[in-house]
mmCIF file of C-alpha atoms in Angstrom:
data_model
loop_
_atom_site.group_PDB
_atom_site.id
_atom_site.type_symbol
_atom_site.label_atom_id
_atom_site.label_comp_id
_atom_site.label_asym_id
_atom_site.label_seq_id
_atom_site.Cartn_x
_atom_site.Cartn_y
_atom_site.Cartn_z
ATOM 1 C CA UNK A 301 101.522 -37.667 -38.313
ATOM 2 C CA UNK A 302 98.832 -40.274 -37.197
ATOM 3 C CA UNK A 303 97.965 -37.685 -34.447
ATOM 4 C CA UNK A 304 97.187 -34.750 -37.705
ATOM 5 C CA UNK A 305 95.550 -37.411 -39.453
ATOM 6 C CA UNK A 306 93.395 -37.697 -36.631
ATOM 7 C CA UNK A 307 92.737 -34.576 -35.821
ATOM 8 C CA UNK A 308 91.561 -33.537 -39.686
ATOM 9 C CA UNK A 309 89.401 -36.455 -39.514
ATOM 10 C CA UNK A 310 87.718 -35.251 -36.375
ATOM 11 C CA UNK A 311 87.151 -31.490 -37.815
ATOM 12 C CA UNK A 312 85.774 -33.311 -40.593
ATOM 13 C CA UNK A 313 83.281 -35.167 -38.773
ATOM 14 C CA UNK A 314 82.234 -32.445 -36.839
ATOM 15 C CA UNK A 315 81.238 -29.880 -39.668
ATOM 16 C CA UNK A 316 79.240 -32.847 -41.664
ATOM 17 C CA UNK A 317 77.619 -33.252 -38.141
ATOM 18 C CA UNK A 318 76.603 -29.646 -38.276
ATOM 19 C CA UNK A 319 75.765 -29.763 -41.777
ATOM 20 C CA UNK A 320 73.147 -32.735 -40.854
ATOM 21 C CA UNK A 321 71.848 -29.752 -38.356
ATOM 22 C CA UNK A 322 70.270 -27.367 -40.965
ATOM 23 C CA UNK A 323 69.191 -23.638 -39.082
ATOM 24 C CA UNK A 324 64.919 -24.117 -38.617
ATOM 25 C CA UNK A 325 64.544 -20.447 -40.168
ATOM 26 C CA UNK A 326 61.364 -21.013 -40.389
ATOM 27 C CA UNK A 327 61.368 -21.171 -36.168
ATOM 28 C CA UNK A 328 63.145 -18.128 -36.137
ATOM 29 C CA UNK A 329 61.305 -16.447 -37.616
ATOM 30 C CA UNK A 330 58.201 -17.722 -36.161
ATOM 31 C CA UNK A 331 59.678 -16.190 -32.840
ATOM 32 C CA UNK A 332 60.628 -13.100 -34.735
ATOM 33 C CA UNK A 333 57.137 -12.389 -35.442
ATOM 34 C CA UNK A 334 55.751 -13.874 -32.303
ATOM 35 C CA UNK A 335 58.310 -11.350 -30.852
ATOM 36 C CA UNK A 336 56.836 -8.355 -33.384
ATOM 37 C CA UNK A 337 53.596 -9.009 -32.585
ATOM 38 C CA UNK A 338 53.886 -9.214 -28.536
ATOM 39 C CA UNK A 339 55.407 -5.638 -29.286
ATOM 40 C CA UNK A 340 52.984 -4.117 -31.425
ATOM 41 C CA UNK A 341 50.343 -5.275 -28.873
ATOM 42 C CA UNK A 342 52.149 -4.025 -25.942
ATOM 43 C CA UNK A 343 52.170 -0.001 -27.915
ATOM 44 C CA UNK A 344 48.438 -0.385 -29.117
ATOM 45 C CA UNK A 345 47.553 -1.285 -25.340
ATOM 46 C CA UNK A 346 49.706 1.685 -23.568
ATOM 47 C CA UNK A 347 47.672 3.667 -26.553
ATOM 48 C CA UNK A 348 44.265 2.843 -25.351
ATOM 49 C CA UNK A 349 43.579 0.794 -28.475
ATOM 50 C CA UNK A 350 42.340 -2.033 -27.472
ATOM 51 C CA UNK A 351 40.786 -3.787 -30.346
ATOM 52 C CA UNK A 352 44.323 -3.609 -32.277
ATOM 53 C CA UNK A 353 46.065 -4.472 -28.928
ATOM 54 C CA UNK A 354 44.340 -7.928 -28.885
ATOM 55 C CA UNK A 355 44.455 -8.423 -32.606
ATOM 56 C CA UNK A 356 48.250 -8.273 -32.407
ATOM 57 C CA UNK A 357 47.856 -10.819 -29.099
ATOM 58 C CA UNK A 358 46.176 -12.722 -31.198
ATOM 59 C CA UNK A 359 48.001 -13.012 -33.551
ATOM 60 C CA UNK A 360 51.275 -13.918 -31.297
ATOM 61 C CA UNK A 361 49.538 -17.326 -30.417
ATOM 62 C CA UNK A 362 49.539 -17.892 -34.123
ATOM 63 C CA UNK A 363 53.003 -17.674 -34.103
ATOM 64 C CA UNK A 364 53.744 -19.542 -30.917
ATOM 65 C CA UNK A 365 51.189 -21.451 -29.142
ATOM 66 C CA UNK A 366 50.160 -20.774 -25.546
ATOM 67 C CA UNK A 367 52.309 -17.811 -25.360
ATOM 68 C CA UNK A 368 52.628 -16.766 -21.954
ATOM 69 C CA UNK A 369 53.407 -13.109 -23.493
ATOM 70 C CA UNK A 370 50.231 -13.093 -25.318
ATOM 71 C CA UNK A 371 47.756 -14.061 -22.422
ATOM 72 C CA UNK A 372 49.239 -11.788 -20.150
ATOM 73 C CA UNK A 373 48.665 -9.392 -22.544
ATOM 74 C CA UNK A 374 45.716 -10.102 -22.983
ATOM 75 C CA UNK A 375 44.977 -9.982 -19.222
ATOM 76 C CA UNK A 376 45.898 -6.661 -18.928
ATOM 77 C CA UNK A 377 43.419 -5.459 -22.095
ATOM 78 C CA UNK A 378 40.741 -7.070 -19.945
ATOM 79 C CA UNK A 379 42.065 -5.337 -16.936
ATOM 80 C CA UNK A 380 41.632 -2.237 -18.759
ATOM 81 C CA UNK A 381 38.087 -2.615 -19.655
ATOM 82 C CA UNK A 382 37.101 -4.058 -16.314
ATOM 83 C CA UNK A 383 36.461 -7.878 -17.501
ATOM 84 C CA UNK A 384 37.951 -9.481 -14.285
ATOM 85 C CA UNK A 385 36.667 -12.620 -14.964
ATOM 86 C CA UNK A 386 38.437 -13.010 -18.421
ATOM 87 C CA UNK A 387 41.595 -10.903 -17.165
ATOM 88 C CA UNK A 388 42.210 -13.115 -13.912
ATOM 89 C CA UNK A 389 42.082 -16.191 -17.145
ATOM 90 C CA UNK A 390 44.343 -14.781 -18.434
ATOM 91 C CA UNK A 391 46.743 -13.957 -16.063
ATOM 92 C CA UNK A 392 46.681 -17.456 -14.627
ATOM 93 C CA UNK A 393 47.129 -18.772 -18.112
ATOM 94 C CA UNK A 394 50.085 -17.079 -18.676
ATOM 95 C CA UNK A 395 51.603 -18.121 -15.120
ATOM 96 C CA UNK A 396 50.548 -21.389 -15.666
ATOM 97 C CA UNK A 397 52.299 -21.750 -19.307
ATOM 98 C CA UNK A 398 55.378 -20.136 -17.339
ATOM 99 C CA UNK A 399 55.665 -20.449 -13.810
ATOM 100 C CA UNK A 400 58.782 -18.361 -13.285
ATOM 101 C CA UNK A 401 57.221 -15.536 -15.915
ATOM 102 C CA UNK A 402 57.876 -12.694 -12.579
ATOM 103 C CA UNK A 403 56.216 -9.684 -14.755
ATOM 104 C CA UNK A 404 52.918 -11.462 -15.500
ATOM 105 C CA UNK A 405 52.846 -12.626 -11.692
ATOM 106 C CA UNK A 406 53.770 -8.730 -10.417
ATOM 107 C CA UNK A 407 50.607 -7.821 -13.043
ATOM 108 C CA UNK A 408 48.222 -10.885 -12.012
ATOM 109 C CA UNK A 409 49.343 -9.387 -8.517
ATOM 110 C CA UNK A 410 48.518 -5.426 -9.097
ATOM 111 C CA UNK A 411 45.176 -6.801 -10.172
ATOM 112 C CA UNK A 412 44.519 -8.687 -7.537
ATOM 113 C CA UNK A 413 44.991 -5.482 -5.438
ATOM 114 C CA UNK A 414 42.323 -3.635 -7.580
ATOM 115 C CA UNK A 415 40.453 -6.415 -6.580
ATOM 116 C CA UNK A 416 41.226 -6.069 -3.215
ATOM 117 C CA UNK A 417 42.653 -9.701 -2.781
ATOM 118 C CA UNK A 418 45.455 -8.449 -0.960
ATOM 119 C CA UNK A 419 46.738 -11.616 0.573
ATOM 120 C CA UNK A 420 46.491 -13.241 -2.758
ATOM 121 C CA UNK A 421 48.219 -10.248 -4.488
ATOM 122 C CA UNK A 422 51.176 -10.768 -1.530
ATOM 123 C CA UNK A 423 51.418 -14.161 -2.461
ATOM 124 C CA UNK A 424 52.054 -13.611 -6.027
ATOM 125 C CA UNK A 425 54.595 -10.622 -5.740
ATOM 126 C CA UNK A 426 56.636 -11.851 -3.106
ATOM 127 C CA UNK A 427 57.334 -14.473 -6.003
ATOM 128 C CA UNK A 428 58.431 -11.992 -8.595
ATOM 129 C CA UNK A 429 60.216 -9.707 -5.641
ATOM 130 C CA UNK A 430 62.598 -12.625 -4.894
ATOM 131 C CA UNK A 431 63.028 -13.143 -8.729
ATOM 132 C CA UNK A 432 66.813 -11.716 -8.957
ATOM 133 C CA UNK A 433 66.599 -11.768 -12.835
ATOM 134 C CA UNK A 434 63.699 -9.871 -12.486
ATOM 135 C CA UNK A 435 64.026 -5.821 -13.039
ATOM 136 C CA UNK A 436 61.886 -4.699 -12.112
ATOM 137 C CA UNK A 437 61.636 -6.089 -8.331
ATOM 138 C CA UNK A 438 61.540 -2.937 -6.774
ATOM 139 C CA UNK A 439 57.885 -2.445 -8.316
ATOM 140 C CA UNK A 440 56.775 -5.764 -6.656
ATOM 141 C CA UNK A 441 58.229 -4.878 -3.569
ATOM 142 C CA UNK A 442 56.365 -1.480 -3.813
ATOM 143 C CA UNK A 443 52.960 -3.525 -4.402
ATOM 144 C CA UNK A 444 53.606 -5.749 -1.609
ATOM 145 C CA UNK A 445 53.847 -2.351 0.598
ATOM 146 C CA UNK A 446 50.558 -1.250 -0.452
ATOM 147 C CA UNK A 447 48.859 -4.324 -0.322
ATOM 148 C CA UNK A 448 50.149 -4.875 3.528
ATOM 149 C CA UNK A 449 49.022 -1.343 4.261
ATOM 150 C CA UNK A 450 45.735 -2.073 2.911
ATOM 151 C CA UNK A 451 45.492 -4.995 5.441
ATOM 152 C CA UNK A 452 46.799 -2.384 8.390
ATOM 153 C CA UNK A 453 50.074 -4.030 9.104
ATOM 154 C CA UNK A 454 52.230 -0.673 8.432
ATOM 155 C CA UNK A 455 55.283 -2.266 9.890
ATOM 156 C CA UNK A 456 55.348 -4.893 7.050
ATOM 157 C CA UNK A 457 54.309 -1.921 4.780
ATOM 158 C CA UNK A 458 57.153 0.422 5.894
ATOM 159 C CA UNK A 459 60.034 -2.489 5.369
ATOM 160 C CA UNK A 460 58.484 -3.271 1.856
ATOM 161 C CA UNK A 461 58.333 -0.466 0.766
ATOM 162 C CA UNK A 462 62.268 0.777 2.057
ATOM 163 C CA UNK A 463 63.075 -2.283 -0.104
ATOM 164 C CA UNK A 464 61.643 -0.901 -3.003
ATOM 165 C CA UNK A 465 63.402 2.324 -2.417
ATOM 166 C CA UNK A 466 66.960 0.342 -1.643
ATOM 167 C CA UNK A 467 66.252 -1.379 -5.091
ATOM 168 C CA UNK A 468 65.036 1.586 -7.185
ATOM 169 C CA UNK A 469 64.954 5.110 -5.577
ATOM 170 C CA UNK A 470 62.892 6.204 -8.690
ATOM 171 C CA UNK A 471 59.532 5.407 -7.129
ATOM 172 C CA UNK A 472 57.416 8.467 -5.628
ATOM 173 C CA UNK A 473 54.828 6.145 -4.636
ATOM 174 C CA UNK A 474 56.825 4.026 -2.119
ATOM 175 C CA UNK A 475 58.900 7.611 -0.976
ATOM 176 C CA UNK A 476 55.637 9.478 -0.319
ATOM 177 C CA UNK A 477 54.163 6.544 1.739
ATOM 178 C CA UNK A 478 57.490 6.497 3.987
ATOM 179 C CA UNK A 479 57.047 10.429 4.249
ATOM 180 C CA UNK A 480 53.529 10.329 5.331
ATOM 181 C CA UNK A 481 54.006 7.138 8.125
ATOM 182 C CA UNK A 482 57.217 8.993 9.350
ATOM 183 C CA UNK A 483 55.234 12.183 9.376
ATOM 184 C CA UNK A 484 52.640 10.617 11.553
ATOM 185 C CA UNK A 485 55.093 9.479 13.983
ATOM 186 C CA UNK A 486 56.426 13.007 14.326
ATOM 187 C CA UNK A 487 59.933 11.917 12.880
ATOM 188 C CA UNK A 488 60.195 14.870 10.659
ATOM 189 C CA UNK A 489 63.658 14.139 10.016
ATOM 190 C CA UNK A 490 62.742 10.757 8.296
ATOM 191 C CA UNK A 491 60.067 12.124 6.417
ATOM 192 C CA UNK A 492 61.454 15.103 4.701
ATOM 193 C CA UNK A 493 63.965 12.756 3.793
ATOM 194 C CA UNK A 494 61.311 10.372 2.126
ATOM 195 C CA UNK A 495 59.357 13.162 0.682
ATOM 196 C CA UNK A 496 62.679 15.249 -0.991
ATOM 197 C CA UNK A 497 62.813 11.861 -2.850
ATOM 198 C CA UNK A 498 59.294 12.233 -3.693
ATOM 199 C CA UNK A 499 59.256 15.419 -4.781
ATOM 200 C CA UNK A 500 62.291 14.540 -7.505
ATOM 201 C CA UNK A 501 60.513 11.876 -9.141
ATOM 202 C CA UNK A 502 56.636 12.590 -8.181
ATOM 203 C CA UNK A 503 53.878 14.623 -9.728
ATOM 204 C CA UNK A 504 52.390 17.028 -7.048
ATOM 205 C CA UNK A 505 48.949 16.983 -6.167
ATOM 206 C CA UNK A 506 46.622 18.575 -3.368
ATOM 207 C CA UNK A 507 47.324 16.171 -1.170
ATOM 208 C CA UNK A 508 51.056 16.086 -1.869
ATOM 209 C CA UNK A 509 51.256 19.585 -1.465
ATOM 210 C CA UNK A 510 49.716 19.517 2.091
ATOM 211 C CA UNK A 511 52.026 17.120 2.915
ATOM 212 C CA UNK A 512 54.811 18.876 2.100
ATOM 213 C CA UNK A 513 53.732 21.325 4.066
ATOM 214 C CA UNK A 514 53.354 19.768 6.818
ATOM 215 C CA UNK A 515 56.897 18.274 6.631
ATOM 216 C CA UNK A 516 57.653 21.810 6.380
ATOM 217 C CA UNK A 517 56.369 22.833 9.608
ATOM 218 C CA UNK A 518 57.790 20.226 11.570
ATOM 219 C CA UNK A 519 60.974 20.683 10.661
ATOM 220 C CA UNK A 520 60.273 24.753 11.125
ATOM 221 C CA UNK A 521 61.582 25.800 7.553
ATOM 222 C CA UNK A 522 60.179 29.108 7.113
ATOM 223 C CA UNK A 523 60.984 29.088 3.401
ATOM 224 C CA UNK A 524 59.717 25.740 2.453
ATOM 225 C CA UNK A 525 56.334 26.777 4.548
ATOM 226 C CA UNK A 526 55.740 29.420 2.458
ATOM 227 C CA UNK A 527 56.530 27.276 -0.935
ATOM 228 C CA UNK A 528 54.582 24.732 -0.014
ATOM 229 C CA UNK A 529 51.285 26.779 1.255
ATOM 230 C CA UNK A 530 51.646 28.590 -2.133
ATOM 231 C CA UNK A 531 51.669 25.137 -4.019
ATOM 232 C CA UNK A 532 48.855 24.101 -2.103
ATOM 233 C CA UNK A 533 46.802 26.800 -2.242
ATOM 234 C CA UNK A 534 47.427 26.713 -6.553
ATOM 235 C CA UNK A 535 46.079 22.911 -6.597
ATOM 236 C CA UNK A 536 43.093 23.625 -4.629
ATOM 237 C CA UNK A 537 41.891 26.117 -7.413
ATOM 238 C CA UNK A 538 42.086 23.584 -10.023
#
């Protein structure tokens, strides 16, 4: 009986201890429309709008100061309209207000390879490729391919970017770069492997096209020669 006594006495105690605890609504939804905002931002930038794009930003650090979401936001709307002084700010803001934020390092890292920092866009990336909550590490690793190529060290290039492709085989950029290297080593095997992956998820272009045909001859497909010349011969006329 003592023990039930006990017992009530504790589940007592424990809901006037969460009654002391009151839900900070107005927290949530500060969050919510921090949350709303980084959203709307996010559409108005992949729409070209820029203006509204930052307003929204904007109006995320309102709702939550220093948001990491909103500068690297923000850093990309510079990015867009070729500020790189205010968009590397940016960037390093929003690292710096979260260092394990991978997607704003993989973006401060795709900059930095427009900018043709390669070894400090390697440095970056290599932090959000090891990020295992990250998902989408099989972009960084794809980045850190191109950026190693850039620098002529294809060997680095090649195992980058066959990581990306373990990771995430929907990536033509990574499969036509593995086509092309394998291609130049006369491994046509390898390469039309690499570039049938391309061709499922990639646009074609002149150059793709060529390629393709190349791959075509060296593995002495009569059929695919003749696709692939056609192809070619279309996208030139364009």
């Amino acid at each position: 009986m003592k023990s039930y006594i006990y017992t009530l006495i504790l589940v007592a105690g424990l809901l006037v201890g969460c009654q002391m605890q009151p839900v900070d609504n107005a927290n949530i939804n500060k969050q919510r429309a921090h949350d709303a905002s980084i959203a709307a931002a996010i559409g108005y930038l992949q729409a070209d709008n820029y203006s509204r794009a930052f307003h929204h930003a904007e109006a995320a650090l309102d709702y939550k100061k220093n948001s990491p979401q909103a500068y690297q936001v923000m850093g990309l709307i510079y990015q867009r309209q070729k500020d790189a002084i205010r968009a590397e700010r940016m960037f390093l803001a929003a690292i710096k207000e979260d260092p394990s934020f991978s997607q704003a390092r993989n973006n401060y890292g795709q900059f930095l390879i427009e900018q043709q920092r390669y070894g400090d866009a390697i440095e970056q990336l290599k932090r959000s490729a090891t990020d295992i909550n990250y998902a989408s590490r099989a972009l960084s690793y794809s980045n850190i391919g191109k950026s190693y190529h850039a620098l002529g060290v294809d060997t680095k290039a090649v195992a980058n970017w066959t990581r990306a492709l373990e990771l995430n085989k929907r990536q033509p950029y990574p499969a036509f770069e593995l086509s092309k290297y394998f291609l130049d080593k006369s491994n046509y095997l390898r390469a039309n492997e690499y570039y049938t992956i391309f061709e499922q998820y990639g646009e074609q272009t002149e150059e793709t096209a060529f390629v393709g045909l190349e791959v075509a001859i060296g593995m002495g497909d009569e059929n695919s020669i003749q696709k692939y010349t056609l192809l070619w011969e279309a996208l030139k006329r364009r």
